[in-house]
PDB file of C-alpha atoms in Angstrom:
ATOM      1  CA  UNK A   1      81.672  90.240 109.934  1.00  0.00           C
ATOM      2  CA  UNK A   2      83.281  87.023 109.115  1.00  0.00           C
ATOM      3  CA  UNK A   3      85.820  84.725 110.794  1.00  0.00           C
ATOM      4  CA  UNK A   4      89.215  86.218 111.931  1.00  0.00           C
ATOM      5  CA  UNK A   5      92.189  84.313 110.736  1.00  0.00           C
ATOM      6  CA  UNK A   6      95.925  83.933 111.020  1.00  0.00           C
ATOM      7  CA  UNK A   7      98.129  82.852 108.173  1.00  0.00           C
ATOM      8  CA  UNK A   8     101.627  81.666 108.907  1.00  0.00           C
ATOM      9  CA  UNK A   9     104.417  80.679 106.785  1.00  0.00           C
ATOM     10  CA  UNK A  10     106.855  78.154 108.381  1.00  0.00           C
ATOM     11  CA  UNK A  11     110.492  78.277 107.139  1.00  0.00           C
ATOM     12  CA  UNK A  12     112.085  81.384 108.551  1.00  0.00           C
ATOM     13  CA  UNK A  13     108.801  82.414 110.196  1.00  0.00           C
ATOM     14  CA  UNK A  14     107.853  79.794 112.667  1.00  0.00           C
ATOM     15  CA  UNK A  15     110.521  77.244 112.414  1.00  0.00           C
ATOM     16  CA  UNK A  16     114.030  78.660 112.789  1.00  0.00           C
ATOM     17  CA  UNK A  17     115.582  76.977 109.711  1.00  0.00           C
ATOM     18  CA  UNK A  18     114.033  75.024 106.810  1.00  0.00           C
ATOM     19  CA  UNK A  19     112.050  71.823 107.133  1.00  0.00           C
ATOM     20  CA  UNK A  20     113.106  70.413 103.487  1.00  0.00           C
ATOM     21  CA  UNK A  21     117.021  71.053 104.616  1.00  0.00           C
ATOM     22  CA  UNK A  22     116.517  68.943 107.974  1.00  0.00           C
ATOM     23  CA  UNK A  23     114.807  66.213 105.818  1.00  0.00           C
ATOM     24  CA  UNK A  24     117.384  66.111 103.089  1.00  0.00           C
ATOM     25  CA  UNK A  25     120.171  65.523 105.863  1.00  0.00           C
ATOM     26  CA  UNK A  26     117.827  62.629 107.299  1.00  0.00           C
ATOM     27  CA  UNK A  27     117.851  61.008 103.858  1.00  0.00           C
ATOM     28  CA  UNK A  28     121.221  60.886 103.449  1.00  0.00           C
ATOM     29  CA  UNK A  29     121.686  59.318 107.092  1.00  0.00           C
ATOM     30  CA  UNK A  30     118.896  56.910 106.100  1.00  0.00           C
ATOM     31  CA  UNK A  31     120.820  56.438 102.690  1.00  0.00           C
ATOM     32  CA  UNK A  32     118.221  57.551 100.337  1.00  0.00           C
ATOM     33  CA  UNK A  33     120.237  59.798  99.281  1.00  0.00           C
ATOM     34  CA  UNK A  34     123.858  59.409  98.310  1.00  0.00           C
ATOM     35  CA  UNK A  35     126.391  61.573 100.609  1.00  0.00           C
ATOM     36  CA  UNK A  36     128.452  62.211  97.596  1.00  0.00           C
ATOM     37  CA  UNK A  37     125.697  64.505  96.203  1.00  0.00           C
ATOM     38  CA  UNK A  38     126.007  66.758  99.522  1.00  0.00           C
ATOM     39  CA  UNK A  39     129.725  66.487  99.477  1.00  0.00           C
ATOM     40  CA  UNK A  40     130.201  66.927  95.901  1.00  0.00           C
ATOM     41  CA  UNK A  41     127.745  69.516  95.027  1.00  0.00           C
ATOM     42  CA  UNK A  42     125.790  71.197  97.921  1.00  0.00           C
ATOM     43  CA  UNK A  43     128.520  71.439 100.595  1.00  0.00           C
ATOM     44  CA  UNK A  44     130.377  74.227  98.749  1.00  0.00           C
ATOM     45  CA  UNK A  45     127.239  76.686  98.215  1.00  0.00           C
ATOM     46  CA  UNK A  46     126.350  75.864 102.056  1.00  0.00           C
ATOM     47  CA  UNK A  47     129.991  76.499 103.271  1.00  0.00           C
ATOM     48  CA  UNK A  48     129.549  80.054 101.335  1.00  0.00           C
ATOM     49  CA  UNK A  49     126.526  80.837 102.916  1.00  0.00           C
ATOM     50  CA  UNK A  50     127.754  79.796 106.420  1.00  0.00           C
ATOM     51  CA  UNK A  51     130.686  82.281 106.077  1.00  0.00           C
ATOM     52  CA  UNK A  52     128.401  84.731 104.676  1.00  0.00           C
ATOM     53  CA  UNK A  53     129.845  85.220 101.362  1.00  0.00           C
ATOM     54  CA  UNK A  54     127.060  83.432  99.552  1.00  0.00           C
ATOM     55  CA  UNK A  55     123.139  83.640  99.906  1.00  0.00           C
ATOM     56  CA  UNK A  56     121.029  81.626 101.836  1.00  0.00           C
ATOM     57  CA  UNK A  57     118.416  81.132  99.189  1.00  0.00           C
ATOM     58  CA  UNK A  58     121.264  80.163  96.572  1.00  0.00           C
ATOM     59  CA  UNK A  59     121.810  77.367  99.222  1.00  0.00           C
ATOM     60  CA  UNK A  60     118.322  76.572  99.499  1.00  0.00           C
ATOM     61  CA  UNK A  61     117.482  76.321  95.748  1.00  0.00           C
ATOM     62  CA  UNK A  62     120.689  74.018  94.788  1.00  0.00           C
ATOM     63  CA  UNK A  63     119.353  71.585  97.564  1.00  0.00           C
ATOM     64  CA  UNK A  64     116.057  71.703  96.663  1.00  0.00           C
ATOM     65  CA  UNK A  65     117.029  70.853  92.953  1.00  0.00           C
ATOM     66  CA  UNK A  66     118.607  67.565  94.056  1.00  0.00           C
ATOM     67  CA  UNK A  67     116.283  66.965  96.718  1.00  0.00           C
ATOM     68  CA  UNK A  68     113.435  66.679  94.367  1.00  0.00           C
ATOM     69  CA  UNK A  69     115.447  65.009  91.628  1.00  0.00           C
ATOM     70  CA  UNK A  70     116.532  62.113  94.343  1.00  0.00           C
ATOM     71  CA  UNK A  71     112.681  61.603  96.035  1.00  0.00           C
ATOM     72  CA  UNK A  72     111.631  60.402  92.313  1.00  0.00           C
ATOM     73  CA  UNK A  73     110.672  56.830  92.407  1.00  0.00           C
ATOM     74  CA  UNK A  74     110.929  56.709  96.297  1.00  0.00           C
ATOM     75  CA  UNK A  75     107.649  55.540  98.181  1.00  0.00           C
ATOM     76  CA  UNK A  76     105.968  58.246 100.055  1.00  0.00           C
ATOM     77  CA  UNK A  77     105.285  55.933 103.037  1.00  0.00           C
ATOM     78  CA  UNK A  78     108.755  55.425 103.550  1.00  0.00           C
ATOM     79  CA  UNK A  79     109.511  59.068 103.306  1.00  0.00           C
ATOM     80  CA  UNK A  80     106.480  59.895 105.574  1.00  0.00           C
ATOM     81  CA  UNK A  81     108.521  57.739 108.346  1.00  0.00           C
ATOM     82  CA  UNK A  82     111.589  59.792 108.003  1.00  0.00           C
ATOM     83  CA  UNK A  83     109.707  62.748 107.941  1.00  0.00           C
ATOM     84  CA  UNK A  84     108.287  61.959 111.505  1.00  0.00           C
ATOM     85  CA  UNK A  85     111.782  61.822 112.728  1.00  0.00           C
ATOM     86  CA  UNK A  86     112.305  65.402 111.278  1.00  0.00           C
ATOM     87  CA  UNK A  87     109.436  66.966 113.108  1.00  0.00           C
ATOM     88  CA  UNK A  88     110.182  65.011 116.550  1.00  0.00           C
ATOM     89  CA  UNK A  89     113.533  66.424 116.515  1.00  0.00           C
ATOM     90  CA  UNK A  90     112.873  69.971 115.077  1.00  0.00           C
ATOM     91  CA  UNK A  91     109.338  70.659 115.648  1.00  0.00           C
ATOM     92  CA  UNK A  92     110.205  72.473 118.634  1.00  0.00           C
ATOM     93  CA  UNK A  93     113.054  74.580 117.400  1.00  0.00           C
ATOM     94  CA  UNK A  94     110.637  77.654 116.580  1.00  0.00           C
ATOM     95  CA  UNK A  95     110.546  81.572 117.158  1.00  0.00           C
ATOM     96  CA  UNK A  96     109.163  81.928 120.611  1.00  0.00           C
ATOM     97  CA  UNK A  97     107.097  84.890 119.388  1.00  0.00           C
ATOM     98  CA  UNK A  98     105.265  82.949 116.427  1.00  0.00           C
ATOM     99  CA  UNK A  99     104.755  80.128 118.998  1.00  0.00           C
ATOM    100  CA  UNK A 100     103.079  82.372 121.182  1.00  0.00           C
ATOM    101  CA  UNK A 101     101.157  84.140 118.436  1.00  0.00           C
ATOM    102  CA  UNK A 102      99.925  80.647 117.396  1.00  0.00           C
ATOM    103  CA  UNK A 103      98.695  80.025 120.696  1.00  0.00           C
ATOM    104  CA  UNK A 104      96.753  83.389 121.110  1.00  0.00           C
ATOM    105  CA  UNK A 105      95.191  83.138 118.181  1.00  0.00           C
ATOM    106  CA  UNK A 106      93.932  79.661 118.866  1.00  0.00           C
ATOM    107  CA  UNK A 107      92.878  80.762 122.364  1.00  0.00           C
ATOM    108  CA  UNK A 108      90.950  83.746 120.861  1.00  0.00           C
ATOM    109  CA  UNK A 109      89.075  81.341 118.802  1.00  0.00           C
ATOM    110  CA  UNK A 110      90.575  82.414 115.112  1.00  0.00           C
ATOM    111  CA  UNK A 111      91.372  80.272 112.396  1.00  0.00           C
ATOM    112  CA  UNK A 112      94.769  79.460 112.009  1.00  0.00           C
ATOM    113  CA  UNK A 113      96.225  78.401 108.648  1.00  0.00           C
ATOM    114  CA  UNK A 114     100.047  77.129 107.968  1.00  0.00           C
ATOM    115  CA  UNK A 115     100.938  78.061 104.240  1.00  0.00           C
ATOM    116  CA  UNK A 116     104.542  76.993 103.346  1.00  0.00           C
ATOM    117  CA  UNK A 117     106.495  76.079 100.428  1.00  0.00           C
ATOM    118  CA  UNK A 118     108.129  73.099 102.339  1.00  0.00           C
ATOM    119  CA  UNK A 119     106.980  69.774 101.175  1.00  0.00           C
ATOM    120  CA  UNK A 120     103.278  69.026 102.183  1.00  0.00           C
ATOM    121  CA  UNK A 121     104.184  65.615 104.274  1.00  0.00           C
ATOM    122  CA  UNK A 122     106.181  67.702 106.407  1.00  0.00           C
ATOM    123  CA  UNK A 123     103.788  70.756 106.544  1.00  0.00           C
ATOM    124  CA  UNK A 124     101.027  68.319 107.294  1.00  0.00           C
ATOM    125  CA  UNK A 125     103.138  66.946 110.364  1.00  0.00           C
ATOM    126  CA  UNK A 126     104.033  70.368 111.740  1.00  0.00           C
ATOM    127  CA  UNK A 127     100.212  71.257 111.266  1.00  0.00           C
ATOM    128  CA  UNK A 128      99.028  68.347 113.390  1.00  0.00           C
ATOM    129  CA  UNK A 129     101.548  69.212 115.916  1.00  0.00           C
ATOM    130  CA  UNK A 130     100.671  72.774 116.508  1.00  0.00           C
ATOM    131  CA  UNK A 131      96.770  71.932 115.928  1.00  0.00           C
ATOM    132  CA  UNK A 132      95.979  74.391 113.313  1.00  0.00           C
ATOM    133  CA  UNK A 133      92.736  74.663 111.156  1.00  0.00           C
ATOM    134  CA  UNK A 134      94.159  73.778 108.118  1.00  0.00           C
ATOM    135  CA  UNK A 135      97.459  73.772 106.168  1.00  0.00           C
ATOM    136  CA  UNK A 136      98.991  73.969 102.270  1.00  0.00           C
ATOM    137  CA  UNK A 137     102.379  72.855 101.303  1.00  0.00           C
ATOM    138  CA  UNK A 138     104.343  72.360  97.941  1.00  0.00           C
ATOM    139  CA  UNK A 139     102.561  69.211  96.691  1.00  0.00           C
ATOM    140  CA  UNK A 140     104.898  66.312  95.765  1.00  0.00           C
ATOM    141  CA  UNK A 141     102.889  64.407  93.301  1.00  0.00           C
ATOM    142  CA  UNK A 142     102.731  60.425  93.548  1.00  0.00           C
ATOM    143  CA  UNK A 143     101.925  57.655  91.030  1.00  0.00           C
ATOM    144  CA  UNK A 144      99.328  54.876  91.458  1.00  0.00           C
ATOM    145  CA  UNK A 145     101.659  53.011  93.570  1.00  0.00           C
ATOM    146  CA  UNK A 146     102.434  55.920  96.025  1.00  0.00           C
ATOM    147  CA  UNK A 147     105.675  56.806  94.593  1.00  0.00           C
ATOM    148  CA  UNK A 148     106.910  60.329  93.952  1.00  0.00           C
ATOM    149  CA  UNK A 149     106.736  61.147  90.125  1.00  0.00           C
ATOM    150  CA  UNK A 150     109.353  64.067  90.540  1.00  0.00           C
ATOM    151  CA  UNK A 151     106.404  66.398  89.893  1.00  0.00           C
ATOM    152  CA  UNK A 152     105.745  69.310  92.336  1.00  0.00           C
ATOM    153  CA  UNK A 153     102.512  71.911  92.725  1.00  0.00           C
ATOM    154  CA  UNK A 154     104.663  74.609  94.253  1.00  0.00           C
ATOM    155  CA  UNK A 155     103.647  76.851  97.420  1.00  0.00           C
ATOM    156  CA  UNK A 156     106.650  78.998  97.838  1.00  0.00           C
ATOM    157  CA  UNK A 157     105.859  81.958  95.725  1.00  0.00           C
ATOM    158  CA  UNK A 158     103.563  85.070  96.488  1.00  0.00           C
ATOM    159  CA  UNK A 159     101.067  84.000  93.493  1.00  0.00           C
ATOM    160  CA  UNK A 160     100.177  80.671  94.965  1.00  0.00           C
ATOM    161  CA  UNK A 161      99.683  81.818  98.617  1.00  0.00           C
ATOM    162  CA  UNK A 162      97.639  84.412  97.454  1.00  0.00           C
ATOM    163  CA  UNK A 163      95.296  81.708  95.474  1.00  0.00           C
ATOM    164  CA  UNK A 164      95.407  79.652  98.636  1.00  0.00           C
ATOM    165  CA  UNK A 165      94.350  82.257 100.936  1.00  0.00           C
ATOM    166  CA  UNK A 166      91.329  82.928  98.384  1.00  0.00           C
ATOM    167  CA  UNK A 167      90.664  79.357  98.982  1.00  0.00           C
ATOM    168  CA  UNK A 168      90.617  79.642 102.547  1.00  0.00           C
ATOM    169  CA  UNK A 169      88.664  82.812 102.681  1.00  0.00           C
ATOM    170  CA  UNK A 170      85.901  81.238 100.572  1.00  0.00           C
ATOM    171  CA  UNK A 171      85.628  78.323 102.573  1.00  0.00           C
ATOM    172  CA  UNK A 172      85.824  79.684 106.085  1.00  0.00           C
ATOM    173  CA  UNK A 173      84.322  82.923 105.256  1.00  0.00           C
ATOM    174  CA  UNK A 174      87.199  85.117 106.638  1.00  0.00           C
ATOM    175  CA  UNK A 175      87.252  88.757 107.064  1.00  0.00           C
ATOM    176  CA  UNK A 176      90.473  89.817 105.854  1.00  0.00           C
ATOM    177  CA  UNK A 177      90.706  93.456 107.223  1.00  0.00           C
ATOM    178  CA  UNK A 178      90.662  92.004 110.716  1.00  0.00           C
ATOM    179  CA  UNK A 179      92.951  88.937 109.868  1.00  0.00           C
ATOM    180  CA  UNK A 180      96.636  88.283 110.542  1.00  0.00           C
ATOM    181  CA  UNK A 181      99.578  87.001 108.367  1.00  0.00           C
ATOM    182  CA  UNK A 182     103.185  86.416 109.382  1.00  0.00           C
ATOM    183  CA  UNK A 183     105.944  85.669 106.816  1.00  0.00           C
ATOM    184  CA  UNK A 184     109.686  86.656 106.161  1.00  0.00           C
ATOM    185  CA  UNK A 185     110.178  86.682 102.553  1.00  0.00           C
ATOM    186  CA  UNK A 186     108.840  88.240  99.482  1.00  0.00           C
ATOM    187  CA  UNK A 187     107.015  84.901  98.682  1.00  0.00           C
ATOM    188  CA  UNK A 188     104.885  85.837 101.608  1.00  0.00           C
ATOM    189  CA  UNK A 189     103.994  89.228 100.058  1.00  0.00           C
ATOM    190  CA  UNK A 190     100.446  88.454  99.146  1.00  0.00           C
ATOM    191  CA  UNK A 191      99.929  87.127 102.675  1.00  0.00           C
ATOM    192  CA  UNK A 192     101.049  90.306 104.166  1.00  0.00           C
ATOM    193  CA  UNK A 193      99.420  92.688 101.703  1.00  0.00           C
ATOM    194  CA  UNK A 194      95.728  91.009 101.877  1.00  0.00           C
ATOM    195  CA  UNK A 195      95.411  91.293 105.467  1.00  0.00           C
ATOM    196  CA  UNK A 196      94.652  94.020 107.896  1.00  0.00           C
ATOM    197  CA  UNK A 197      97.560  93.057 110.556  1.00  0.00           C
ATOM    198  CA  UNK A 198     100.558  91.706 108.595  1.00  0.00           C
ATOM    199  CA  UNK A 199     103.507  90.821 110.724  1.00  0.00           C
ATOM    200  CA  UNK A 200     107.190  90.358 108.944  1.00  0.00           C
ATOM    201  CA  UNK A 201     109.388  88.272 111.175  1.00  0.00           C
ATOM    202  CA  UNK A 202     113.148  88.255 110.704  1.00  0.00           C
ATOM    203  CA  UNK A 203     112.242  89.914 107.106  1.00  0.00           C
ATOM    204  CA  UNK A 204     115.102  89.232 104.806  1.00  0.00           C
ATOM    205  CA  UNK A 205     116.432  92.269 102.784  1.00  0.00           C
ATOM    206  CA  UNK A 206     114.439  91.789  99.666  1.00  0.00           C
ATOM    207  CA  UNK A 207     111.172  91.883 101.838  1.00  0.00           C
ATOM    208  CA  UNK A 208     112.187  94.787 103.830  1.00  0.00           C
ATOM    209  CA  UNK A 209     113.093  96.760 100.688  1.00  0.00           C
ATOM    210  CA  UNK A 210     109.563  96.314  99.261  1.00  0.00           C
ATOM    211  CA  UNK A 211     107.953  97.169 102.451  1.00  0.00           C
ATOM    212  CA  UNK A 212     109.694 100.568 102.131  1.00  0.00           C
ATOM    213  CA  UNK A 213     108.137 101.325  98.774  1.00  0.00           C
ATOM    214  CA  UNK A 214     104.471  99.734  99.290  1.00  0.00           C
ATOM    215  CA  UNK A 215     102.745 102.780 100.800  1.00  0.00           C
ATOM    216  CA  UNK A 216      99.826 100.664 101.955  1.00  0.00           C
ATOM    217  CA  UNK A 217     102.061  97.670 103.634  1.00  0.00           C
ATOM    218  CA  UNK A 218     104.514 100.363 104.896  1.00  0.00           C
ATOM    219  CA  UNK A 219     101.735 102.120 107.272  1.00  0.00           C
ATOM    220  CA  UNK A 220     100.157  98.669 108.647  1.00  0.00           C
ATOM    221  CA  UNK A 221     103.138  96.256 109.098  1.00  0.00           C
ATOM    222  CA  UNK A 222     104.420  95.309 111.957  1.00  0.00           C
ATOM    223  CA  UNK A 223     107.989  94.187 112.018  1.00  0.00           C
ATOM    224  CA  UNK A 224     109.640  91.899 114.456  1.00  0.00           C
ATOM    225  CA  UNK A 225     112.943  90.698 114.959  1.00  0.00           C
ATOM    226  CA  UNK A 226     113.795  87.635 117.335  1.00  0.00           C
ATOM    227  CA  UNK A 227     117.582  87.245 118.198  1.00  0.00           C
ATOM    228  CA  UNK A 228     119.219  85.447 121.022  1.00  0.00           C
ATOM    229  CA  UNK A 229     117.051  85.937 124.103  1.00  0.00           C
ATOM    230  CA  UNK A 230     115.430  89.537 122.904  1.00  0.00           C
ATOM    231  CA  UNK A 231     112.547  90.133 120.898  1.00  0.00           C
ATOM    232  CA  UNK A 232     111.880  93.635 119.390  1.00  0.00           C
ATOM    233  CA  UNK A 233     109.826  95.611 117.141  1.00  0.00           C
ATOM    234  CA  UNK A 234     111.396  98.022 114.159  1.00  0.00           C
ATOM    235  CA  UNK A 235     109.716 100.484 112.175  1.00  0.00           C
ATOM    236  CA  UNK A 236     109.904 100.162 108.180  1.00  0.00           C
ATOM    237  CA  UNK A 237     111.936 103.099 107.982  1.00  0.00           C
ATOM    238  CA  UNK A 238     114.833 101.315 109.618  1.00  0.00           C
ATOM    239  CA  UNK A 239     118.017 101.744 107.819  1.00  0.00           C
ATOM    240  CA  UNK A 240     119.488  98.958 105.718  1.00  0.00           C
ATOM    241  CA  UNK A 241     123.368  98.368 105.801  1.00  0.00           C
ATOM    242  CA  UNK A 242     124.690  96.995 102.519  1.00  0.00           C
ATOM    243  CA  UNK A 243     128.084  95.618 102.712  1.00  0.00           C
TER     244      UNK A 243
END
């Protein structure tokens, strides 16, 4: 029958924020990134999102551009030290539901995988903390001196997540029909479509809109929303209010 697996996105699905954003802030604190980059560029986009006039994805994309640019030439060992601080301070700031599902899957003997668009050196430390089977993150390429080159092999889109799942399926003899996946954006669509038990956790509007028109996914997906001290299920037919 093959092994049962559970595939987890991290940012917005397990962790309640973005690991890259927290690392970016730490890099400013340790003077790896000039604070002027935040104040002169990223802060405005962040403020627009914080006031709910702007979009979180726009904020994240702008921050990511500067993040990648500023890491170029920096030694990975030094960044790794700062990454440890990020996980130490933020590794427990996760959704209660998702944390409990990781523990349940491990207790049941399932294979547990993290597949995230966050930098691989952050995903690695999160994977170690939660004791998962294997992980993949966006690979930040280094040169022969272990310095970042500025090149990225991304893992935040649906295509690359599907390619990674195919790799894990072959390596661990995974039965996808019996397996689970957990995601929150359209970047996780392939993970949700490929398994028999997909779970959308706090899905964003774009993901929910796709679920509504994808007949197969509509019939099998479980939608979970965790807000304040309440966790509840939604049906895909829930109304979307556009303002």
